Amino acid sequence: MEGYNNSYQNGAPSKEAEFQRLAQNIGTNIQKIIQNVSSMQRMLTQIGTSQDNQQLQNQLHQIQHYTNQLAKDTSKQLKDLNDFPPERSLDPRQWKLQREKLHSDFTRALDTFQRAQRQAAQKEKDVIRKYKNQSGLPAPDQNLIDIEGGAQTRTQTMLEEEQNIELLQEREKAVRQLEADIGDVNQIFKDLAAMVHDQGELIDSIEANVESSAVRVEEGTEQLRQAERYQNKARRKKLCLGLVGLVILIILIIIIAYSSKN
């Protein structure tokens, strides 16, 4: 039994260190998400303006997709943190407070990220719609002015249109990816809600166990008090019986002595 207790005590600090390490990783991820969202918001102000270009789009989509994956990883880590058994903590209340703060911070960061995602998707759709409205073939009378120049112009126009079509296709692909990532974030919100529900049930169960233990302790204390009262009564009864017996013995001795003298 002593060996078991030593093993348990040695395991508690190990679990504590593991919990704190995981909590620190989650906190670092949350800060990264916040920083990435800030970068996304700066980039979004340039979408659809003269500063909009392929490099900007690539950077925006890369940081958005990376942040989305980071959010999914953080959600999983937060779930792992919630699975740590409270009884292995040196301070269960401290674990509870840390989990609640990380959950709250992550939820706020995730909400800000999703709003940036939706804004990015809307801006991309607006740009695509604008390009499609502006695209079209040259007017017929322009093609008849200069045959050689017109042929060259048409060739150049066709190349530009092909490039624009490729850019539009890239943007439409990026929008589809954005919408898929937004769906991932929606699922993370559902997982967070489930974590809160499960954690609440766990806390209710712990509180119920604590209350039950308190009731049992109180009942046990009352039983000890009753036992002590019974013991006191038994001792008083024995004492009374002893005194009565002593009195009877003295009376008998006196009677016997008086009879002997007569």
Tab-separated table of C-alpha atoms in Angstrom:
chain	number	residue	atom	x	y	z
A	1	MET	CA	0.000	0.000	0.000
A	2	GLU	CA	2.895	2.318	0.847
A	3	GLY	CA	4.430	1.631	-2.582
A	4	TYR	CA	1.144	2.524	-4.268
A	5	ASN	CA	0.920	5.818	-2.356
A	6	ASN	CA	4.483	6.708	-3.301
A	7	SER	CA	3.741	5.923	-6.952
A	8	TYR	CA	0.597	8.054	-6.855
A	9	GLN	CA	2.428	10.956	-5.232
A	10	ASN	CA	5.231	10.707	-7.767
A	11	GLY	CA	2.689	10.651	-10.619
A	12	ALA	CA	0.885	13.808	-9.465
A	13	PRO	CA	3.786	16.200	-10.169
A	14	SER	CA	4.299	14.497	-13.537
A	15	LYS	CA	0.650	15.063	-14.482
A	16	GLU	CA	0.879	18.614	-13.194
A	17	ALA	CA	3.866	19.341	-15.438
A	18	GLU	CA	2.133	17.726	-18.407
A	19	PHE	CA	-1.013	19.785	-17.786
A	20	GLN	CA	0.929	23.038	-17.533
A	21	ARG	CA	2.925	22.229	-20.674
A	22	LEU	CA	-0.241	21.591	-22.670
A	23	ALA	CA	-1.919	24.708	-21.239
A	24	GLN	CA	1.094	26.787	-22.281
A	25	ASN	CA	0.946	25.388	-25.826
A	26	ILE	CA	-2.743	26.269	-26.074
A	27	GLY	CA	-2.052	29.795	-24.829
A	28	THR	CA	0.719	30.212	-27.422
A	29	ASN	CA	-1.592	28.981	-30.200
A	30	ILE	CA	-4.278	31.448	-29.167
A	31	GLN	CA	-1.801	34.313	-29.399
A	32	LYS	CA	-0.733	33.122	-32.861
A	33	ILE	CA	-4.359	33.039	-34.004
A	34	ILE	CA	-4.880	36.603	-32.763
A	35	GLN	CA	-1.723	37.793	-34.566
A	36	ASN	CA	-2.684	36.019	-37.792
A	37	VAL	CA	-6.171	37.522	-37.723
A	38	SER	CA	-4.609	40.969	-37.353
A	39	SER	CA	-2.449	40.285	-40.432
A	40	MET	CA	-5.507	39.030	-42.349
A	41	GLN	CA	-7.437	42.182	-41.521
A	42	ARG	CA	-4.618	44.368	-42.875
A	43	MET	CA	-4.521	42.355	-46.093
A	44	LEU	CA	-8.295	42.515	-46.478
A	45	THR	CA	-8.168	46.311	-46.728
A	46	GLN	CA	-6.166	45.880	-49.964
A	47	ILE	CA	-8.431	43.302	-51.649
A	48	GLY	CA	-10.283	44.842	-54.588
A	49	THR	CA	-8.027	47.926	-54.670
A	50	SER	CA	-5.095	48.886	-56.889
A	51	GLN	CA	-2.817	47.046	-54.405
A	52	ASP	CA	-4.641	43.773	-55.040
A	53	ASN	CA	-2.412	41.238	-56.798
A	54	GLN	CA	-1.710	37.513	-56.960
A	55	GLN	CA	0.990	37.673	-54.282
A	56	LEU	CA	-1.388	39.363	-51.850
A	57	GLN	CA	-4.070	36.769	-52.535
A	58	ASN	CA	-1.624	33.906	-52.019
A	59	GLN	CA	-0.416	35.371	-48.717
A	60	LEU	CA	-3.978	35.912	-47.496
A	61	HIS	CA	-5.107	32.402	-48.403
A	62	GLN	CA	-2.003	30.791	-46.911
A	63	ILE	CA	-2.266	32.580	-43.567
A	64	GLN	CA	-6.018	31.923	-43.452
A	65	HIS	CA	-5.628	28.219	-44.127
A	66	TYR	CA	-2.707	27.914	-41.683
A	67	THR	CA	-4.734	29.681	-38.975
A	68	ASN	CA	-7.665	27.383	-39.661
A	69	GLN	CA	-5.457	24.323	-39.103
A	70	LEU	CA	-4.003	25.940	-35.990
A	71	ALA	CA	-7.538	26.444	-34.647
A	72	LYS	CA	-8.371	22.764	-35.226
A	73	ASP	CA	-5.168	21.675	-33.456
A	74	THR	CA	-5.895	24.018	-30.543
A	75	SER	CA	-9.429	22.659	-30.213
A	76	LYS	CA	-8.052	19.118	-29.950
A	77	GLN	CA	-5.463	20.197	-27.375
A	78	LEU	CA	-8.153	21.942	-25.339
A	79	LYS	CA	-10.198	18.737	-25.356
A	80	ASP	CA	-7.124	16.797	-24.170
A	81	LEU	CA	-6.703	19.366	-21.391
A	82	ASN	CA	-10.314	18.839	-20.287
A	83	ASP	CA	-9.690	15.075	-20.126
A	84	PHE	CA	-7.048	15.436	-17.394
A	85	PRO	CA	-8.440	13.806	-14.208
A	86	PRO	CA	-8.895	16.458	-11.474
A	87	GLU	CA	-7.786	14.035	-8.760
A	88	ARG	CA	-4.281	13.980	-10.281
A	89	SER	CA	-3.898	17.730	-9.776
A	90	LEU	CA	-1.987	19.319	-6.938
A	91	ASP	CA	-4.608	22.086	-7.024
A	92	PRO	CA	-7.868	21.068	-8.811
A	93	ARG	CA	-9.323	24.572	-8.461
A	94	GLN	CA	-6.311	26.052	-10.290
A	95	TRP	CA	-6.756	23.558	-13.142
A	96	LYS	CA	-10.430	24.530	-13.405
A	97	LEU	CA	-9.626	28.252	-13.568
A	98	GLN	CA	-6.918	27.703	-16.196
A	99	ARG	CA	-9.214	25.606	-18.383
A	100	GLU	CA	-12.004	28.172	-18.165
A	101	LYS	CA	-9.690	31.057	-19.106
A	102	LEU	CA	-8.160	29.199	-22.053
A	103	HIS	CA	-11.614	28.158	-23.249
A	104	SER	CA	-12.844	31.761	-23.038
A	105	ASP	CA	-9.754	33.204	-24.769
A	106	PHE	CA	-9.900	30.606	-27.531
A	107	THR	CA	-13.609	31.211	-28.133
A	108	ARG	CA	-13.038	34.956	-28.528
A	109	ALA	CA	-10.052	34.435	-30.851
A	110	LEU	CA	-12.022	31.916	-32.897
A	111	ASP	CA	-14.959	34.287	-33.252
A	112	THR	CA	-12.667	37.058	-34.506
A	113	PHE	CA	-11.026	34.637	-36.933
A	114	GLN	CA	-14.340	33.461	-38.363
A	115	ARG	CA	-15.482	37.039	-38.903
A	116	ALA	CA	-12.252	37.685	-40.824
A	117	GLN	CA	-12.884	34.515	-42.860
A	118	ARG	CA	-16.394	35.644	-43.787
A	119	GLN	CA	-15.121	39.093	-44.696
A	120	ALA	CA	-12.415	37.576	-46.913
A	121	ALA	CA	-14.930	35.316	-48.675
A	122	GLN	CA	-17.305	38.225	-49.290
A	123	LYS	CA	-14.557	40.470	-50.652
A	124	GLU	CA	-13.317	37.735	-52.986
A	125	LYS	CA	-16.854	37.162	-54.254
A	126	ASP	CA	-17.275	40.896	-54.870
A	127	VAL	CA	-14.029	41.019	-56.873
A	128	ILE	CA	-15.031	37.970	-58.920
A	129	ARG	CA	-18.444	39.471	-59.635
A	130	LYS	CA	-16.851	42.771	-60.681
A	131	TYR	CA	-14.375	41.084	-63.049
A	132	LYS	CA	-17.113	39.005	-64.632
A	133	ASN	CA	-19.252	42.090	-65.209
A	134	GLN	CA	-16.349	43.946	-66.795
A	135	SER	CA	-15.235	41.102	-69.084
A	136	GLY	CA	-16.472	40.912	-72.686
A	137	LEU	CA	-15.442	40.926	-76.355
A	138	PRO	CA	-14.494	44.145	-78.181
A	139	ALA	CA	-17.230	45.904	-80.170
A	140	PRO	CA	-17.553	44.773	-83.875
A	141	ASP	CA	-16.771	48.199	-85.411
A	142	GLN	CA	-13.423	48.274	-83.612
A	143	ASN	CA	-12.343	45.062	-85.354
A	144	LEU	CA	-12.842	46.648	-88.857
A	145	ILE	CA	-10.649	49.726	-88.418
A	146	ASP	CA	-7.273	48.100	-88.872
A	147	ILE	CA	-6.975	44.487	-89.922
A	148	GLU	CA	-3.338	43.969	-88.854
A	149	GLY	CA	-3.629	46.072	-85.725
A	150	GLY	CA	-6.953	44.472	-84.969
A	151	ALA	CA	-5.512	40.967	-85.210
A	152	GLN	CA	-2.713	41.880	-82.879
A	153	THR	CA	-5.136	43.551	-80.500
A	154	ARG	CA	-7.453	40.557	-80.553
A	155	THR	CA	-4.526	38.227	-79.818
A	156	GLN	CA	-3.430	40.373	-76.909
A	157	THR	CA	-7.016	40.634	-75.685
A	158	MET	CA	-7.427	36.861	-75.847
A	159	LEU	CA	-4.232	36.363	-73.830
A	160	GLU	CA	-5.419	38.864	-71.248
A	161	GLU	CA	-8.801	37.175	-71.098
A	162	GLU	CA	-7.153	33.783	-70.593
A	163	GLN	CA	-5.061	35.237	-67.774
A	164	ASN	CA	-8.146	36.835	-66.248
A	165	ILE	CA	-10.033	33.541	-66.494
A	166	GLU	CA	-7.156	31.747	-64.739
A	167	LEU	CA	-7.113	34.403	-62.022
A	168	LEU	CA	-10.863	34.126	-61.619
A	169	GLN	CA	-10.625	30.358	-61.385
A	170	GLU	CA	-7.923	30.692	-58.731
A	171	ARG	CA	-10.071	33.116	-56.785
A	172	GLU	CA	-13.136	30.908	-57.062
A	173	LYS	CA	-11.050	27.985	-55.829
A	174	ALA	CA	-9.832	30.117	-52.922
A	175	VAL	CA	-13.432	31.056	-52.062
A	176	ARG	CA	-14.433	27.386	-51.993
A	177	GLN	CA	-11.513	26.666	-49.672
A	178	LEU	CA	-12.525	29.600	-47.482
A	179	GLU	CA	-16.083	28.318	-47.231
A	180	ALA	CA	-14.803	24.853	-46.317
A	181	ASP	CA	-12.564	26.373	-43.624
A	182	ILE	CA	-15.484	28.409	-42.285
A	183	GLY	CA	-17.352	25.110	-41.974
A	184	ASP	CA	-14.410	23.713	-39.975
A	185	VAL	CA	-14.619	26.651	-37.565
A	186	ASN	CA	-18.367	26.083	-37.163
A	187	GLN	CA	-17.609	22.504	-36.150
A	188	ILE	CA	-14.998	23.720	-33.655
A	189	PHE	CA	-17.645	25.960	-32.060
A	190	LYS	CA	-19.919	22.917	-31.729
A	191	ASP	CA	-17.078	20.927	-30.141
A	192	LEU	CA	-16.430	23.763	-27.683
A	193	ALA	CA	-20.107	23.816	-26.730
A	194	ALA	CA	-19.981	20.041	-26.146
A	195	MET	CA	-16.866	20.483	-23.975
A	196	VAL	CA	-18.654	23.060	-21.831
A	197	HIS	CA	-21.645	20.714	-21.467
A	198	ASP	CA	-19.458	17.721	-20.561
A	199	GLN	CA	-17.368	19.802	-18.180
A	200	GLY	CA	-20.533	21.078	-16.535
A	201	GLU	CA	-21.797	17.533	-16.024
A	202	LEU	CA	-18.410	16.546	-14.608
A	203	ILE	CA	-18.455	19.491	-12.192
A	204	ASP	CA	-22.032	18.630	-11.157
A	205	SER	CA	-20.939	15.036	-10.587
A	206	ILE	CA	-17.937	16.135	-8.515
A	207	GLU	CA	-20.094	18.518	-6.475
A	208	ALA	CA	-22.655	15.771	-5.944
A	209	ASN	CA	-19.909	13.406	-4.781
A	210	VAL	CA	-18.539	16.070	-2.456
A	211	GLU	CA	-21.992	16.719	-1.017
A	212	SER	CA	-22.590	12.983	-0.665
A	213	SER	CA	-19.245	12.584	1.073
A	214	ALA	CA	-20.090	15.472	3.398
A	215	VAL	CA	-23.418	13.844	4.250
A	216	ARG	CA	-21.703	10.517	4.914
A	217	VAL	CA	-19.100	12.231	7.116
A	218	GLU	CA	-21.855	14.031	9.016
A	219	GLU	CA	-23.777	10.766	9.429
A	220	GLY	CA	-20.630	9.029	10.591
A	221	THR	CA	-19.923	11.817	13.081
A	222	GLU	CA	-23.468	11.569	14.415
A	223	GLN	CA	-23.105	7.793	14.771
A	224	LEU	CA	-19.880	8.306	16.739
A	225	ARG	CA	-21.660	10.788	18.997
A	226	GLN	CA	-24.478	8.293	19.571
A	227	ALA	CA	-21.978	5.532	20.312
A	228	GLU	CA	-20.213	7.813	22.760
A	229	ARG	CA	-23.536	8.616	24.465
A	230	TYR	CA	-24.347	4.897	24.681
A	231	GLN	CA	-20.953	4.198	26.198
A	232	ASN	CA	-21.419	6.970	28.771
A	233	LYS	CA	-24.862	5.630	29.658
A	234	ALA	CA	-23.451	2.099	29.966
A	235	ARG	CA	-20.652	3.315	32.231
A	236	ARG	CA	-23.109	5.235	34.424
A	237	LYS	CA	-25.361	2.175	34.584
A	238	LYS	CA	-22.445	-0.052	35.591
A	239	LEU	CA	-21.404	2.481	38.208
A	240	CYS	CA	-24.925	2.616	39.643
A	241	LEU	CA	-25.147	-1.171	39.716
A	242	GLY	CA	-21.763	-1.328	41.407
A	243	LEU	CA	-22.830	1.175	44.068
A	244	VAL	CA	-26.091	-0.692	44.638
A	245	GLY	CA	-24.180	-3.958	44.967
A	246	LEU	CA	-21.737	-2.353	47.368
A	247	VAL	CA	-24.574	-1.015	49.524
A	248	ILE	CA	-26.270	-4.422	49.572
A	249	LEU	CA	-22.964	-6.056	50.499
A	250	ILE	CA	-22.445	-3.619	53.359
A	251	ILE	CA	-25.982	-4.227	54.600
A	252	LEU	CA	-25.426	-7.993	54.503
A	253	ILE	CA	-22.178	-7.677	56.386
A	254	ILE	CA	-23.893	-5.549	59.037
A	255	ILE	CA	-26.777	-8.057	59.354
A	256	ILE	CA	-24.364	-10.986	59.642
A	257	ALA	CA	-22.243	-9.187	62.210
A	258	TYR	CA	-25.306	-8.198	64.282
A	259	SER	CA	-26.618	-11.785	64.162
A	260	SER	CA	-23.261	-13.179	65.357
A	261	LYS	CA	-23.238	-10.903	68.378
A	262	ASN	CA	-26.708	-12.083	69.379
